[in-house]
Tab-separated table of C-alpha atoms in Angstrom:
chain	number	residue	atom	x	y	z
A	1	MET	CA	-2.257	26.641	33.521
A	2	ILE	CA	-5.845	27.494	34.514
A	3	LYS	CA	-8.202	25.200	36.424
A	4	ILE	CA	-11.849	25.079	35.333
A	5	THR	CA	-14.482	23.606	37.652
A	6	ALA	CA	-17.840	24.819	36.298
A	7	LYS	CA	-19.829	23.190	33.501
A	8	ASP	CA	-21.138	26.587	32.451
A	9	ASN	CA	-17.641	27.972	31.892
A	10	PRO	CA	-17.572	29.700	28.458
A	11	LEU	CA	-14.724	27.495	27.193
A	12	ILE	CA	-16.538	24.293	28.208
A	13	LYS	CA	-19.687	25.506	26.457
A	14	HIS	CA	-17.621	26.406	23.395
A	15	ILE	CA	-16.045	22.945	23.267
A	16	ASN	CA	-19.406	21.200	23.604
A	17	LYS	CA	-20.806	23.220	20.710
A	18	LEU	CA	-17.729	22.501	18.562
A	19	ILE	CA	-18.191	18.778	19.175
A	20	LYS	CA	-21.896	18.766	18.319
A	21	SER	CA	-22.394	21.356	15.575
A	22	ALA	CA	-20.827	21.492	12.101
A	23	LYS	CA	-22.396	24.919	11.603
A	24	TYR	CA	-20.768	26.223	14.774
A	25	ARG	CA	-17.387	24.758	13.761
A	26	LYS	CA	-17.637	26.592	10.455
A	27	GLU	CA	-18.657	29.871	12.099
A	28	SER	CA	-15.929	29.627	14.749
A	29	CYS	CA	-13.222	28.366	12.356
A	30	GLU	CA	-12.220	25.874	15.046
A	31	PHE	CA	-12.559	22.154	15.661
A	32	ILE	CA	-11.729	19.529	18.270
A	33	ALA	CA	-9.048	16.849	18.378
A	34	GLU	CA	-9.342	14.437	21.277
A	35	GLY	CA	-6.858	11.836	22.483
A	36	VAL	CA	-3.159	11.853	23.271
A	37	ARG	CA	-1.962	10.743	19.857
A	38	LEU	CA	-4.231	13.093	17.887
A	39	CYS	CA	-3.275	16.080	20.011
A	40	GLU	CA	0.402	15.229	19.641
A	41	ASP	CA	-0.114	14.872	15.868
A	42	ALA	CA	-1.679	18.333	15.814
A	43	PHE	CA	1.345	19.711	17.656
A	44	LEU	CA	3.841	17.937	15.379
A	45	SER	CA	1.936	19.134	12.296
A	46	ASP	CA	2.187	22.764	13.459
A	47	ALA	CA	-1.576	23.140	13.734
A	48	GLU	CA	-2.657	26.281	15.588
A	49	ILE	CA	-3.838	25.060	19.004
A	50	THR	CA	-5.962	27.694	20.708
A	51	ALA	CA	-6.667	25.642	23.846
A	52	LEU	CA	-5.318	22.470	25.445
A	53	VAL	CA	-7.712	20.919	27.975
A	54	VAL	CA	-6.677	17.951	30.126
A	55	SER	CA	-8.176	16.011	33.007
A	56	GLU	CA	-6.491	15.799	36.400
A	57	THR	CA	-5.564	12.165	35.792
A	58	ALA	CA	-4.177	12.848	32.308
A	59	LEU	CA	-2.061	15.695	33.661
A	60	GLU	CA	0.000	13.131	35.562
A	61	LYS	CA	-0.349	10.133	33.250
A	62	TYR	CA	0.743	11.943	30.066
A	63	ALA	CA	2.893	14.621	31.685
A	64	ASP	CA	5.676	14.643	29.078
A	65	VAL	CA	3.383	14.889	26.045
A	66	ILE	CA	1.122	17.461	27.711
A	67	LYS	CA	4.087	19.638	28.654
A	68	LYS	CA	5.257	19.607	25.030
A	69	ILE	CA	1.833	20.466	23.592
A	70	SER	CA	1.127	23.134	26.214
A	71	GLN	CA	4.171	25.111	25.087
A	72	SER	CA	2.558	25.761	21.696
A	73	ALA	CA	-1.059	26.152	22.880
A	74	SER	CA	-2.494	29.625	23.373
A	75	GLY	CA	-4.285	28.434	26.522
A	76	PHE	CA	-3.752	25.498	28.903
A	77	TYR	CA	-6.610	24.290	31.121
A	78	VAL	CA	-7.150	21.500	33.668
A	79	VAL	CA	-10.564	20.087	34.558
A	80	SER	CA	-11.811	17.314	36.819
A	81	ASN	CA	-12.126	13.796	35.391
A	82	SER	CA	-15.919	13.975	35.595
A	83	LEU	CA	-16.090	17.336	33.822
A	84	PHE	CA	-13.837	16.080	31.038
A	85	SER	CA	-15.986	12.946	30.629
A	86	SER	CA	-19.142	15.068	30.391
A	87	MET	CA	-17.848	16.882	27.290
A	88	SER	CA	-15.885	14.023	25.701
A	89	ASP	CA	-17.018	12.511	22.404
A	90	THR	CA	-15.497	9.094	23.237
A	91	LYS	CA	-16.647	6.271	25.525
A	92	SER	CA	-13.300	5.924	27.304
A	93	PRO	CA	-11.655	9.371	27.173
A	94	GLN	CA	-7.913	9.685	27.709
A	95	GLY	CA	-8.406	13.133	29.145
A	96	VAL	CA	-6.566	15.185	26.517
A	97	LEU	CA	-8.304	17.531	24.098
A	98	CYS	CA	-7.247	20.374	21.819
A	99	VAL	CA	-9.220	23.201	20.267
A	100	ILE	CA	-7.627	23.853	16.871
A	101	LYS	CA	-7.993	26.511	14.186
A	102	THR	CA	-9.378	25.130	10.932
A	103	LEU	CA	-6.692	24.444	8.365
A	104	ASP	CA	-6.315	26.201	5.016
A	105	LYS	CA	-4.849	23.607	2.645
A	106	SER	CA	-5.859	25.321	-0.594
A	107	THR	CA	-2.458	26.904	-1.280
A	108	LEU	CA	-0.657	23.613	-0.722
A	109	PHE	CA	-3.214	21.816	-2.899
A	110	ASP	CA	-2.791	24.289	-5.754
A	111	LYS	CA	0.986	23.749	-5.779
A	112	ILE	CA	0.571	20.032	-6.594
A	113	LYS	CA	-2.685	20.149	-8.555
A	114	ASP	CA	-1.117	19.941	-11.998
A	115	ASN	CA	1.048	16.876	-11.401
A	116	GLY	CA	-0.563	14.730	-8.725
A	117	LYS	CA	-3.052	11.926	-8.167
A	118	PHE	CA	-6.253	12.870	-6.382
A	119	LEU	CA	-9.527	11.495	-5.074
A	120	ALA	CA	-12.707	13.505	-5.560
A	121	LEU	CA	-15.433	12.693	-3.026
A	122	ASP	CA	-18.943	13.421	-4.272
A	123	ASN	CA	-21.449	13.809	-1.383
A	124	VAL	CA	-19.783	11.223	0.898
A	125	GLN	CA	-21.904	11.383	4.059
A	126	ASP	CA	-20.559	8.902	6.602
A	127	PRO	CA	-17.901	10.460	8.908
A	128	SER	CA	-16.350	7.036	9.524
A	129	ASN	CA	-15.950	6.509	5.781
A	130	LEU	CA	-14.407	9.936	5.274
A	131	GLY	CA	-11.974	9.432	8.164
A	132	THR	CA	-10.890	6.054	6.789
A	133	ILE	CA	-10.464	7.454	3.269
A	134	LEU	CA	-8.243	10.278	4.552
A	135	ARG	CA	-6.162	7.869	6.627
A	136	THR	CA	-5.712	5.443	3.723
A	137	ALA	CA	-4.986	8.199	1.206
A	138	GLU	CA	-2.172	9.579	3.330
A	139	ALA	CA	-0.766	6.142	4.172
A	140	VAL	CA	-0.595	4.953	0.563
A	141	GLY	CA	0.526	8.250	-0.979
A	142	ILE	CA	-2.375	10.069	-2.630
A	143	ASP	CA	-1.457	13.701	-3.274
A	144	GLY	CA	-4.710	15.292	-2.192
A	145	ILE	CA	-8.472	15.097	-1.682
A	146	VAL	CA	-11.224	17.098	-3.370
A	147	MET	CA	-14.569	17.198	-1.524
A	148	SER	CA	-17.891	18.513	-2.721
A	149	LYS	CA	-19.558	21.052	-0.451
A	150	ASP	CA	-22.283	18.531	0.442
A	151	CYS	CA	-19.865	15.975	1.917
A	152	CYS	CA	-19.976	15.484	5.676
A	153	ASP	CA	-17.864	17.908	7.707
A	154	ILE	CA	-14.154	17.088	7.557
A	155	TYR	CA	-13.826	18.584	11.051
A	156	SER	CA	-16.395	16.276	12.608
A	157	PRO	CA	-14.835	14.588	15.698
A	158	LYS	CA	-15.475	11.175	14.089
A	159	VAL	CA	-13.685	12.201	10.884
A	160	VAL	CA	-10.733	13.710	12.749
A	161	ARG	CA	-10.439	10.637	14.959
A	162	GLY	CA	-10.873	8.167	12.082
A	163	SER	CA	-8.250	9.942	9.976
A	164	MET	CA	-5.609	9.256	12.651
A	165	GLY	CA	-4.052	12.675	12.087
A	166	ALA	CA	-4.225	12.659	8.278
A	167	VAL	CA	-6.596	15.642	8.464
A	168	PHE	CA	-3.630	17.710	9.706
A	169	ARG	CA	-1.293	16.692	6.884
A	170	LEU	CA	-3.161	15.696	3.727
A	171	PRO	CA	-3.801	18.510	1.223
A	172	TYR	CA	-7.497	18.962	0.438
A	173	ILE	CA	-9.962	21.486	-0.924
A	174	ILE	CA	-13.729	21.842	-0.678
A	175	THR	CA	-15.473	22.757	-3.921
A	176	GLU	CA	-19.088	23.581	-4.773
A	177	THR	CA	-19.458	20.411	-6.890
A	178	ILE	CA	-17.091	17.751	-8.205
A	179	GLU	CA	-18.461	18.413	-11.679
A	180	GLU	CA	-17.329	22.026	-11.386
A	181	PHE	CA	-13.852	21.026	-10.195
A	182	ILE	CA	-13.367	18.555	-13.049
A	183	LYS	CA	-14.488	21.028	-15.712
A	184	SER	CA	-12.182	23.692	-14.286
A	185	ASN	CA	-9.156	21.375	-14.148
A	186	ARG	CA	-8.934	19.669	-17.529
A	187	SER	CA	-5.175	19.185	-17.060
A	188	LEU	CA	-6.190	16.302	-14.795
A	189	THR	CA	-7.458	13.179	-16.534
A	190	SER	CA	-10.714	12.402	-14.742
A	191	TYR	CA	-12.267	9.022	-14.003
A	192	ALA	CA	-15.683	8.139	-12.555
A	193	SER	CA	-15.909	5.074	-10.321
A	194	VAL	CA	-19.271	3.447	-11.084
A	195	VAL	CA	-21.158	0.183	-10.629
A	196	ASP	CA	-21.607	-0.803	-14.274
A	197	ARG	CA	-20.535	-4.053	-15.923
A	198	ASN	CA	-20.421	-2.324	-19.307
A	199	VAL	CA	-17.466	-0.050	-18.563
A	200	ALA	CA	-13.764	-0.852	-18.214
A	201	LYS	CA	-12.482	-2.721	-15.157
A	202	ILE	CA	-10.266	-0.776	-12.790
A	203	THR	CA	-7.478	-3.293	-13.402
A	204	ASP	CA	-7.465	-2.363	-17.096
A	205	ILE	CA	-6.904	1.351	-16.448
A	206	ASP	CA	-3.410	2.815	-16.651
A	207	PHE	CA	-3.531	5.581	-14.091
A	208	ASN	CA	-0.931	8.044	-15.266
A	209	ALA	CA	-0.508	11.244	-13.300
A	210	PRO	CA	-1.944	13.809	-13.348
A	211	CYS	CA	-5.405	12.369	-12.674
A	212	VAL	CA	-8.436	12.530	-10.406
A	213	VAL	CA	-10.862	9.721	-9.564
A	214	ALA	CA	-14.402	10.552	-8.437
A	215	ILE	CA	-16.084	8.415	-5.771
A	216	GLY	CA	-19.768	8.774	-4.982
A	217	ASN	CA	-22.250	8.798	-2.146
A	218	GLU	CA	-22.661	5.624	-0.062
A	219	GLY	CA	-26.226	4.983	-1.191
A	220	ASN	CA	-26.584	6.694	-4.557
A	221	GLY	CA	-23.098	6.654	-6.042
A	222	LEU	CA	-21.868	9.486	-8.231
A	223	LYS	CA	-24.163	12.215	-9.474
A	224	LYS	CA	-24.997	11.920	-13.166
A	225	ALA	CA	-23.461	15.329	-13.853
A	226	THR	CA	-20.180	14.206	-12.246
A	227	ILE	CA	-20.018	11.058	-14.363
A	228	GLU	CA	-20.703	13.027	-17.551
A	229	ALA	CA	-17.985	15.546	-16.689
A	230	CYS	CA	-15.324	12.819	-16.359
A	231	ASN	CA	-13.155	11.701	-19.273
A	232	SER	CA	-14.066	8.048	-18.706
A	233	SER	CA	-15.546	5.575	-16.228
A	234	PHE	CA	-14.429	2.303	-14.665
A	235	THR	CA	-15.858	-0.270	-12.291
A	236	ILE	CA	-14.433	-2.498	-9.565
A	237	PRO	CA	-15.377	-6.037	-10.680
A	238	MET	CA	-17.226	-8.068	-8.044
A	239	LYS	CA	-18.117	-11.740	-7.777
A	240	GLY	CA	-21.002	-13.383	-5.978
A	241	ARG	CA	-24.125	-11.421	-5.129
A	242	ALA	CA	-22.462	-8.236	-3.914
A	243	GLU	CA	-23.942	-5.258	-5.745
A	244	SER	CA	-21.626	-2.595	-4.385
A	245	LEU	CA	-18.842	-1.879	-1.914
A	246	ASN	CA	-18.654	0.346	1.130
A	247	ALA	CA	-17.357	3.773	0.061
A	248	ALA	CA	-14.226	3.511	2.209
A	249	VAL	CA	-13.473	-0.010	0.927
A	250	ALA	CA	-13.955	1.057	-2.691
A	251	ALA	CA	-11.752	4.094	-2.097
A	252	SER	CA	-9.013	1.903	-0.609
A	253	ILE	CA	-8.982	-0.332	-3.690
A	254	ILE	CA	-8.888	2.704	-5.983
A	255	ILE	CA	-6.105	4.344	-3.974
A	256	TRP	CA	-3.982	1.195	-4.258
A	257	GLU	CA	-4.517	1.005	-8.008
A	258	LEU	CA	-3.641	4.679	-8.386
A	259	VAL	CA	-0.224	4.408	-6.777
A	260	LYS	CA	0.922	0.817	-7.298
């Protein structure tokens, strides 16, 4: 265990940059998980923890969990409560944070690709939406997630936190475009989720595995090229004056229909 007191310590600077910059996370191949439960989830999921950082208060308050996590972490550091708060991404930090190596899920994804049910996220930009989609997908039983390269960063602190640990366990891949993925994986029946009263209702679709459902950007929906690449389209019928649904809400409805 090493005590850090200075704000300009290289590890503290590294953590601050990992929290703030998607580019830096990609270059460093590391990301941050903050909070007792998330850090314990990382440990239980056999994620590679390069550093465990805890506040002085947390060291006593969560002693049992911290001891367990510290045994698998490459480095274990203690900082003052004020120093931890200065680098925390949450309003009321618990004082427990892990630096984790980015996860390669491509091999696991490829093993189930030919016989699973998947969501394909096309330029989803809101980290809260992506976190919720990951959490719901794991909870209900989706086999994996496909994300276009222009989606928000899956390792954003908000995504990691919102996923409630699903980011450690759910198979996913990042592809150049969803159109490209669909055209390269014709063994999967592909569906486009659209806002269009002239296509089939989601309740009329028989989702037989293997299949993939594409969900679009919060403001613009699916790209035209993605829709054209899919085998067919469906819509979620809505009453009243609602024109569309939040991406995470729409994804939750689709996930339920996929696995019910």
